[in-house]
mmCIF file of C-alpha atoms and ligand atoms in Angstrom:
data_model
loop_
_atom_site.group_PDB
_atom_site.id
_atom_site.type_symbol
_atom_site.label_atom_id
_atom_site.label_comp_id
_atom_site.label_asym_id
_atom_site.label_seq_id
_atom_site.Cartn_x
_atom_site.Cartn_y
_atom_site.Cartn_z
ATOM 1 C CA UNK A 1 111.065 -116.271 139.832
ATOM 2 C CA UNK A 2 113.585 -114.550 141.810
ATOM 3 C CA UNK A 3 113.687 -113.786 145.834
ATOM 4 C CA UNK A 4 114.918 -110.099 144.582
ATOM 5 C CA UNK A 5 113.532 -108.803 141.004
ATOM 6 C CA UNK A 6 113.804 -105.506 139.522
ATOM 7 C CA UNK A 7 112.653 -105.407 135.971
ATOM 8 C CA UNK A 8 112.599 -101.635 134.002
ATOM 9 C CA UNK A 9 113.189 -99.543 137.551
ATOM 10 C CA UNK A 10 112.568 -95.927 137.013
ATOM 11 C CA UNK A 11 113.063 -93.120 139.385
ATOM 12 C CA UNK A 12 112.150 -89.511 138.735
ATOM 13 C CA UNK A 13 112.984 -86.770 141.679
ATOM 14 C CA UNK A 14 111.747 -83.535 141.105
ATOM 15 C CA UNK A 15 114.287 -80.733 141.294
ATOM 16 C CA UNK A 16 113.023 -77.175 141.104
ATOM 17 C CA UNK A 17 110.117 -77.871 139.161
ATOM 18 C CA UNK A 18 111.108 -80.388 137.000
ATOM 19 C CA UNK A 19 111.304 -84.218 136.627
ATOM 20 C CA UNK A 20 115.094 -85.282 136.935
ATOM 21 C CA UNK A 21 115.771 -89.092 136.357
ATOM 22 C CA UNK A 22 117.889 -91.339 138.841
ATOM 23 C CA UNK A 23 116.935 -94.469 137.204
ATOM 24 C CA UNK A 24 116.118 -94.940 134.199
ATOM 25 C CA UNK A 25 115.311 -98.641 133.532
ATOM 26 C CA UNK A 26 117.229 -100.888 135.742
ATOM 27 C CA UNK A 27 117.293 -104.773 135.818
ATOM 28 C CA UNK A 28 118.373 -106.411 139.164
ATOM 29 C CA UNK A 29 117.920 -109.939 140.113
ATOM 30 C CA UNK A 30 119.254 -112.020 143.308
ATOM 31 C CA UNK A 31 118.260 -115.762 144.522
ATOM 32 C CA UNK A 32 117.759 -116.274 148.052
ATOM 33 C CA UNK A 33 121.147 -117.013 149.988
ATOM 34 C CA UNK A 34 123.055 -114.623 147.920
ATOM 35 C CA UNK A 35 125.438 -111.811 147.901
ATOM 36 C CA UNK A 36 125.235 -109.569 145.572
ATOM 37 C CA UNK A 37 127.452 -106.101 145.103
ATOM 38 C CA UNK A 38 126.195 -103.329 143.011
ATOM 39 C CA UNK A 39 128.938 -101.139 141.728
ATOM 40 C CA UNK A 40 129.310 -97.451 140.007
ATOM 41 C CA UNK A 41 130.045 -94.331 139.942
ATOM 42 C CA UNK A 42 128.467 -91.432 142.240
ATOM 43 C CA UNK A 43 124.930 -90.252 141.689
ATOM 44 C CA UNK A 44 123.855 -92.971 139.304
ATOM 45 C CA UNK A 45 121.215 -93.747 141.379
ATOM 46 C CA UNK A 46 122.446 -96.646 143.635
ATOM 47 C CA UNK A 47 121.215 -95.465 147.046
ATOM 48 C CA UNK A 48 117.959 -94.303 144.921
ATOM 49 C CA UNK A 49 117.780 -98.140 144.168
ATOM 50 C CA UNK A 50 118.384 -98.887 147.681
ATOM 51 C CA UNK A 51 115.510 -96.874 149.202
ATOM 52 C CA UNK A 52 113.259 -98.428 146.988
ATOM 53 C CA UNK A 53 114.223 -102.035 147.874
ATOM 54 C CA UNK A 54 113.713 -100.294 151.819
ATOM 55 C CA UNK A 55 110.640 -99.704 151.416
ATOM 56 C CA UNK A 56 111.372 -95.927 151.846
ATOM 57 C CA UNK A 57 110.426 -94.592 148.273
ATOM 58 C CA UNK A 58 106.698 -95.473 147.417
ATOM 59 C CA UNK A 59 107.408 -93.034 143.907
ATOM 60 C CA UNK A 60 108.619 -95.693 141.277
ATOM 61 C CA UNK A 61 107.547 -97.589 138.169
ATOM 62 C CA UNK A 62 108.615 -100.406 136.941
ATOM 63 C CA UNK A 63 109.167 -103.397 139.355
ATOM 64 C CA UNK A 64 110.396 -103.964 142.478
ATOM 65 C CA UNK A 65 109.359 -107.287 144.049
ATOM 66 C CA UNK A 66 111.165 -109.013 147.043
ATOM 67 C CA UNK A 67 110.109 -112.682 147.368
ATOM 68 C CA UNK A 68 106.469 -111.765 145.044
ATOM 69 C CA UNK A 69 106.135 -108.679 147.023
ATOM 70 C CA UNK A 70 106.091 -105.221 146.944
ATOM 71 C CA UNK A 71 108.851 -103.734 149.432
ATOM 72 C CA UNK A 72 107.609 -102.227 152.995
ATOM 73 C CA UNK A 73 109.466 -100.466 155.194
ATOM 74 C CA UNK A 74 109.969 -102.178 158.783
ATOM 75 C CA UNK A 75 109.263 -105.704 157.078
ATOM 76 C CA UNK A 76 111.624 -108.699 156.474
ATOM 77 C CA UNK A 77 114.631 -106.100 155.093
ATOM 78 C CA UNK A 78 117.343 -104.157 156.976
ATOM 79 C CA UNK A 79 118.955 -101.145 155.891
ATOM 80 C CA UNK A 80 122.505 -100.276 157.035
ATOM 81 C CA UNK A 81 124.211 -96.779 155.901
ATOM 82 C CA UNK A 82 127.469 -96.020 156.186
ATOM 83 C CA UNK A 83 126.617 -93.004 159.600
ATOM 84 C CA UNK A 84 125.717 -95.839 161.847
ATOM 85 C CA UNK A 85 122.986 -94.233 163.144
ATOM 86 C CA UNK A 86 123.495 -95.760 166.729
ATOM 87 C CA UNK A 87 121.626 -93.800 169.974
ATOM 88 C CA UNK A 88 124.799 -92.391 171.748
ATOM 89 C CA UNK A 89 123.317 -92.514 174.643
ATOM 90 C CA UNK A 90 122.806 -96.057 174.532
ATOM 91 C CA UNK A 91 125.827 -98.947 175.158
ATOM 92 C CA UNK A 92 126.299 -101.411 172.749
ATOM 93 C CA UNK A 93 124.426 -103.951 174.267
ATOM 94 C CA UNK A 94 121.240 -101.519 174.168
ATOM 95 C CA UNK A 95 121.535 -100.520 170.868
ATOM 96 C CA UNK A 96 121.722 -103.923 169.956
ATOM 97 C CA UNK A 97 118.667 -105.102 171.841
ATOM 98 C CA UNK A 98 116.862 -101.486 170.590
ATOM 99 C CA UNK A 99 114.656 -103.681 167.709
ATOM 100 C CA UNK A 100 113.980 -106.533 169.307
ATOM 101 C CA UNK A 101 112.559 -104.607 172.100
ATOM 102 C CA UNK A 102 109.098 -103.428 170.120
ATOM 103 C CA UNK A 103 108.886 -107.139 168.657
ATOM 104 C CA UNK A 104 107.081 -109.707 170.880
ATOM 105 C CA UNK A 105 109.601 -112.045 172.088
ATOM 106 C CA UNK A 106 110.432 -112.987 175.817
ATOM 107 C CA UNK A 107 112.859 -112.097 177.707
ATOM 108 C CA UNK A 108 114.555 -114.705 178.083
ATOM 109 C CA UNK A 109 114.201 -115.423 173.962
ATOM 110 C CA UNK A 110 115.809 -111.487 173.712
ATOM 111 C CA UNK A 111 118.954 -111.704 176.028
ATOM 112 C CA UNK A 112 119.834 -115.067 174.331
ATOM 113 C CA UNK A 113 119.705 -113.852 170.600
ATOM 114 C CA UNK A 114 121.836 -110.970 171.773
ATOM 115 C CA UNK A 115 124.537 -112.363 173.451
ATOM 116 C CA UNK A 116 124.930 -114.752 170.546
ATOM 117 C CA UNK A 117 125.035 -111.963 167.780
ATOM 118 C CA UNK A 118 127.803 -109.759 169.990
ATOM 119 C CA UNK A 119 129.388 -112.813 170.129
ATOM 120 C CA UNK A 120 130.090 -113.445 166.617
ATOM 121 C CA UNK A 121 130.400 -109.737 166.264
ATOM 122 C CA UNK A 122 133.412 -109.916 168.192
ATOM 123 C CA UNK A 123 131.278 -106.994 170.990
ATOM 124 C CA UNK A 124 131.338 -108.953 173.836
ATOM 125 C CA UNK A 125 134.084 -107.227 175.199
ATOM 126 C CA UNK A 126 132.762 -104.134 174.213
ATOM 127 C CA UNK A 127 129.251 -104.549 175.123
ATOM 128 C CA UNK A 128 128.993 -101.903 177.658
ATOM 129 C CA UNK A 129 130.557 -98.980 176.019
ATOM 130 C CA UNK A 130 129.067 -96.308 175.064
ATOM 131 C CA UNK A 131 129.310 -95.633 171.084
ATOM 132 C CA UNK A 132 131.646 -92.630 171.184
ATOM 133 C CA UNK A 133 134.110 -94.624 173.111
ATOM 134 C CA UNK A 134 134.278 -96.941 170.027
ATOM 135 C CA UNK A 135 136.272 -96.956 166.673
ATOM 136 C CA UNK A 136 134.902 -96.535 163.057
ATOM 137 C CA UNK A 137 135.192 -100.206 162.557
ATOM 138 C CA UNK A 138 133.531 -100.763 166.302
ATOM 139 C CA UNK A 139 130.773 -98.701 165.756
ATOM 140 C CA UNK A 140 130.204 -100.464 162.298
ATOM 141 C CA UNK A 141 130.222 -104.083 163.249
ATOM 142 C CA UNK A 142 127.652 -102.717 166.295
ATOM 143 C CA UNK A 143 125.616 -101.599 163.404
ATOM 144 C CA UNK A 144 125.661 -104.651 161.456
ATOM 145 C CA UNK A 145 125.085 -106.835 165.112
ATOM 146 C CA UNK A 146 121.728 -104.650 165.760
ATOM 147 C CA UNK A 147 120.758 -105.185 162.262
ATOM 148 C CA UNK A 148 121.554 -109.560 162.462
ATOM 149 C CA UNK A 149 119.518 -109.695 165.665
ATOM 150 C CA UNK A 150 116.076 -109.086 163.890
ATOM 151 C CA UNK A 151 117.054 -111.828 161.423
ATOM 152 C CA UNK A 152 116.383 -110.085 158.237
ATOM 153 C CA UNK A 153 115.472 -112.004 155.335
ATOM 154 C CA UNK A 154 117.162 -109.308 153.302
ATOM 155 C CA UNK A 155 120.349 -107.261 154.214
ATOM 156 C CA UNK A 156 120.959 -104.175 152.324
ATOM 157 C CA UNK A 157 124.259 -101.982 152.902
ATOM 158 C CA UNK A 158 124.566 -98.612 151.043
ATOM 159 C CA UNK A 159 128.349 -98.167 151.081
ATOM 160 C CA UNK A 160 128.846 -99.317 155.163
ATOM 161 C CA UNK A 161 132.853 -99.406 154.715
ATOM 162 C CA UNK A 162 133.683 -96.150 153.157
ATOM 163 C CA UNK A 163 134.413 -94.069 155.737
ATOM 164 C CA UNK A 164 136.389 -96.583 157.385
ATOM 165 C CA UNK A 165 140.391 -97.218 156.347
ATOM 166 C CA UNK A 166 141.956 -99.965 154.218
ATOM 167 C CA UNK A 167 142.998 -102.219 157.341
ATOM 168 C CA UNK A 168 139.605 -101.951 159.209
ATOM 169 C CA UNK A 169 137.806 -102.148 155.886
ATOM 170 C CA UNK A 170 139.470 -105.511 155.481
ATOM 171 C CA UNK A 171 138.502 -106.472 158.932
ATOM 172 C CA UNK A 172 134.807 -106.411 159.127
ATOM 173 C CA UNK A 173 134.551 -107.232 155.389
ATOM 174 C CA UNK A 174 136.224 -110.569 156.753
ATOM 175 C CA UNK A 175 133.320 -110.798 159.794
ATOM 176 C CA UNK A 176 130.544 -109.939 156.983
ATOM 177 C CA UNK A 177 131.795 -112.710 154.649
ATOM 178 C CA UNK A 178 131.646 -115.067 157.683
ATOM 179 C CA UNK A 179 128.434 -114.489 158.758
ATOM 180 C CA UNK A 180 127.112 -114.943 155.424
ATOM 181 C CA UNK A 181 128.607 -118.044 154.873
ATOM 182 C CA UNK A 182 127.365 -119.252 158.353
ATOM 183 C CA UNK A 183 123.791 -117.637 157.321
ATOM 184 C CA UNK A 184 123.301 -117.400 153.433
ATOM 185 C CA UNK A 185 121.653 -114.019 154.276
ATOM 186 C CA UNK A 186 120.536 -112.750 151.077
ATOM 187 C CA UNK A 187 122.388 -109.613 150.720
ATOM 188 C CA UNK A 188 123.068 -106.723 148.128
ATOM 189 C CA UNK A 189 125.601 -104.383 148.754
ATOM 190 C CA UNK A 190 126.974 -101.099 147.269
ATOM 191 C CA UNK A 191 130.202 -99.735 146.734
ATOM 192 C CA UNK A 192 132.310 -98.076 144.605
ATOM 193 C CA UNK A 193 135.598 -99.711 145.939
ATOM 194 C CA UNK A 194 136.435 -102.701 142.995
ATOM 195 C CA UNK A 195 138.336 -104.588 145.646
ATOM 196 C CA UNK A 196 135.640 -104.754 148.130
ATOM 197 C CA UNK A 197 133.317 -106.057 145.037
ATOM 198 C CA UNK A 198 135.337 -108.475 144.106
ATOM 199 C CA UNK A 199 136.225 -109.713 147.411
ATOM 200 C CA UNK A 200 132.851 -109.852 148.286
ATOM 201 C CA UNK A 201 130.104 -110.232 145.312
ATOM 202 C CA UNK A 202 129.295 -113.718 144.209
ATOM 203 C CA UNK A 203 127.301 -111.359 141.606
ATOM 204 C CA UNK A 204 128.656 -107.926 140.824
ATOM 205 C CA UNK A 205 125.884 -105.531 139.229
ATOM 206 C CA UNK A 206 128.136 -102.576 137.344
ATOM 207 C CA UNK A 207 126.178 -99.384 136.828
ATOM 208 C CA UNK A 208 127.848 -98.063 133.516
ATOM 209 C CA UNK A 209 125.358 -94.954 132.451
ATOM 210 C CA UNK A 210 124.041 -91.898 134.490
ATOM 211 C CA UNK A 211 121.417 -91.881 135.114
ATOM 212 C CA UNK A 212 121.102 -95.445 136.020
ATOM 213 C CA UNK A 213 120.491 -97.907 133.438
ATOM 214 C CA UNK A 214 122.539 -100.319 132.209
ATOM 215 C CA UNK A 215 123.085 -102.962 134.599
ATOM 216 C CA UNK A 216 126.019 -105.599 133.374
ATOM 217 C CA UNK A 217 125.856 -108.576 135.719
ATOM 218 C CA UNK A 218 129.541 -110.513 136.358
ATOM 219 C CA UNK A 219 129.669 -113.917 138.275
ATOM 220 C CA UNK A 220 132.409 -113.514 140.062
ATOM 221 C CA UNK A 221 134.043 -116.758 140.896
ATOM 222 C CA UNK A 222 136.793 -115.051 143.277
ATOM 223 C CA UNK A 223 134.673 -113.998 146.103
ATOM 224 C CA UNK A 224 136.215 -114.606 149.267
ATOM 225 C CA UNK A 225 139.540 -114.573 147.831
ATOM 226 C CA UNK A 226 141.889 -111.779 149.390
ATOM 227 C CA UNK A 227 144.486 -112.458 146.721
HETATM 228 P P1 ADP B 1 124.332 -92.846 144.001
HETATM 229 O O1 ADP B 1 123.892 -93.559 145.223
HETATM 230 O O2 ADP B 1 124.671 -93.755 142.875
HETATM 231 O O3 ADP B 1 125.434 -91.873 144.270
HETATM 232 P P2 ADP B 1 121.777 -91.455 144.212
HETATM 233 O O4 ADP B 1 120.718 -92.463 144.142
HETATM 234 O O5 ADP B 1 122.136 -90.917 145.552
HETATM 235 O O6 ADP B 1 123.086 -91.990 143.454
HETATM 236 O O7 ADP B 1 121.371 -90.210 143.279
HETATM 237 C C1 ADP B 1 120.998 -90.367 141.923
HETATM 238 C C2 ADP B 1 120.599 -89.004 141.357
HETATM 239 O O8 ADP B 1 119.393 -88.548 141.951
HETATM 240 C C3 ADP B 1 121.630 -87.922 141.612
HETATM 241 O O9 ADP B 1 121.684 -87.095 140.479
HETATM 242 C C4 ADP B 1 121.073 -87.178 142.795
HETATM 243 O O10 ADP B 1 121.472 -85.828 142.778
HETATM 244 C C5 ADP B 1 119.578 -87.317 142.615
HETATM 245 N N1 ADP B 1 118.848 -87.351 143.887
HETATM 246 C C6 ADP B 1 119.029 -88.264 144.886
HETATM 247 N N2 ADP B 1 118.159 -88.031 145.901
HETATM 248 C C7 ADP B 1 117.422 -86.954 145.532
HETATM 249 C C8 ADP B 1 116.350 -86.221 146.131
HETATM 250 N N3 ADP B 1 115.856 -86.573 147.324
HETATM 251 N N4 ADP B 1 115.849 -85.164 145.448
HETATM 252 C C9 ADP B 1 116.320 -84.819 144.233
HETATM 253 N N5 ADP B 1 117.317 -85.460 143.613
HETATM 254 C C10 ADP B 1 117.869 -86.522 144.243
HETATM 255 P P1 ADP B 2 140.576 -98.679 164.618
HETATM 256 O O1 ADP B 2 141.967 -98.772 164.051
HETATM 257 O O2 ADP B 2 139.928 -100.009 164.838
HETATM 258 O O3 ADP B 2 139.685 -97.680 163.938
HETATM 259 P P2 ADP B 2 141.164 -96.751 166.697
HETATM 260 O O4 ADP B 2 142.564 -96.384 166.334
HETATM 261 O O5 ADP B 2 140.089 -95.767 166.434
HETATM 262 O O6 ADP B 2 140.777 -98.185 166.105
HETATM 263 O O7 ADP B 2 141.115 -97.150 168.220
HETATM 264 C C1 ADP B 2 142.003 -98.064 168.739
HETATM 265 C C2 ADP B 2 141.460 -98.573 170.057
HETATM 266 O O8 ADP B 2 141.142 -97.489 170.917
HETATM 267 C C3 ADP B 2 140.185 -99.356 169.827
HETATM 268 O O9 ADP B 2 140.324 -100.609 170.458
HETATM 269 C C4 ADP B 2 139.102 -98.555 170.476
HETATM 270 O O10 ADP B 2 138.260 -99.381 171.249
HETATM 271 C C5 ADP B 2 139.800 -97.594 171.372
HETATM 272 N N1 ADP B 2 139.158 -96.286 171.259
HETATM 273 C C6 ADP B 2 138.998 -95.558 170.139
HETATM 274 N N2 ADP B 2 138.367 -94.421 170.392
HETATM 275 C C7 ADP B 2 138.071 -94.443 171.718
HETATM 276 C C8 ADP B 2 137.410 -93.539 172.621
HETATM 277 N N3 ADP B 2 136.886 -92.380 172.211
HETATM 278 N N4 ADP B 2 137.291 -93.901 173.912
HETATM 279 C C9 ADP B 2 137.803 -95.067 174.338
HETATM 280 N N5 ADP B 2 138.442 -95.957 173.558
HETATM 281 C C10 ADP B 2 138.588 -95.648 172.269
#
């Protein structure tokens, strides 16, 4: 028993009238309080993979179980992509506060929990700009902050550095390895950067067939290690 199983994953998408397959039989498993990094090359069906594990993509077979369960959208899991998708009309602080805002917590119980999070984020500085007024790697670690505050049981990132460049990339891969190690967050996160894998998958998933299927799994005894 696993916190995260996937046993025999398939994923059809229909494309102009017939059934094309993303995944074709995928094995994935993760124990609570880890990090695990799933690697490979484009369209092999990784963010397919990751929408299922959302919640967002109902149109599977095979399994997909997080802690005995099938995944909802909205539950115990966060999502972040690499566009942000912060309100830019919104500061920091808001965006941050945005979730927490439809769940039923005090006041009191909501500024706390925020301050905390930009804290550690390193946004309490920034907390009352507006999004455009912030860099790549800014805008990123917001995301990540507004994600933390709902205390997810699950983390999933769908390439959140790649847009960013080598020295920021190293940055708030350094924040996200602290906050794990501070949290244990269960977390699975894809790239196709080896470095980033390495540096930060205590399990590294490789993707080595299109469409998806053969999943090698590495334990990775460097992780944390920037040299
Ligand atoms: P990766 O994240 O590894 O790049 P994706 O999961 O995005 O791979 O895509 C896997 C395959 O499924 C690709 O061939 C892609 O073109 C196809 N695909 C992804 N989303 C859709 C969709 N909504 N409709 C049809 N085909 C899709
Ligand atoms: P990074 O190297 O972290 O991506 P940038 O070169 O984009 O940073 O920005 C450097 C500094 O300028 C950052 O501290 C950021 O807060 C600030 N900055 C970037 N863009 C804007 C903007 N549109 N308005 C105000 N400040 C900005």
């Amino acid at each position: 028993e696993h916190y995260l199983e996937i046993k025999d994953l398939k994923v059809d998408y229909l494309h102009q009238g017939k059934a094309v397959s993303a995944l074709a039989g995928v094995h994935l498993f993760l124990d609570q309080g880890e990090m695990g990094v799933l690697i490979g090359p484009s369209g092999c069906g990784k963010s397919t993979l990751m929408t299922v594990l959302a919640g967002l993509n109902p149109h599977y077979a095979g399994k997909a179980e997080i802690a005995g369960k099938t995944p909802v959208s909205g539950g115990e899991t966060s999502l972040i992509l690499q566009d942000y998708g912060l309100l830019p009309w919104k500061n920091v602080r808001e965006n941050v506060i945005l979730g927490l805002r439809f769940r039923k917590k005090s006041l009191g119980e909501i500024k706390q929990r925020v301050e905390s999070i930009l804290r550690k984020m390193n946004l309490i500085n920034l907390a009352e700009r507006f999004p455009s007024q912030l860099s790549g790697g800014q805008r990123q670690r917001v995301a990540i902050a507004r994600s933390l505050v709902l205390e997810p049981k699950l983390l999933l990132m769908d390439e959140p550095f790649s847009s960013l460049d080598a020295l920021t990339r190293e940055e708030i891969q350094d924040f996200l390895l602290t906050i794990w190690q501070e949290t244990h967050l269960t977390t699975l996160l894809i790239t196709h950067n080896i470095e980033e894998a390495v540096f930060l998958g205590q399990k590294i998933f490789v993707m080595s067939s299109c469409p998806g299927r053969i999943l090698e799994k590495v334990e990775n005894p460097l992780a944390g290690n920037h040299d």
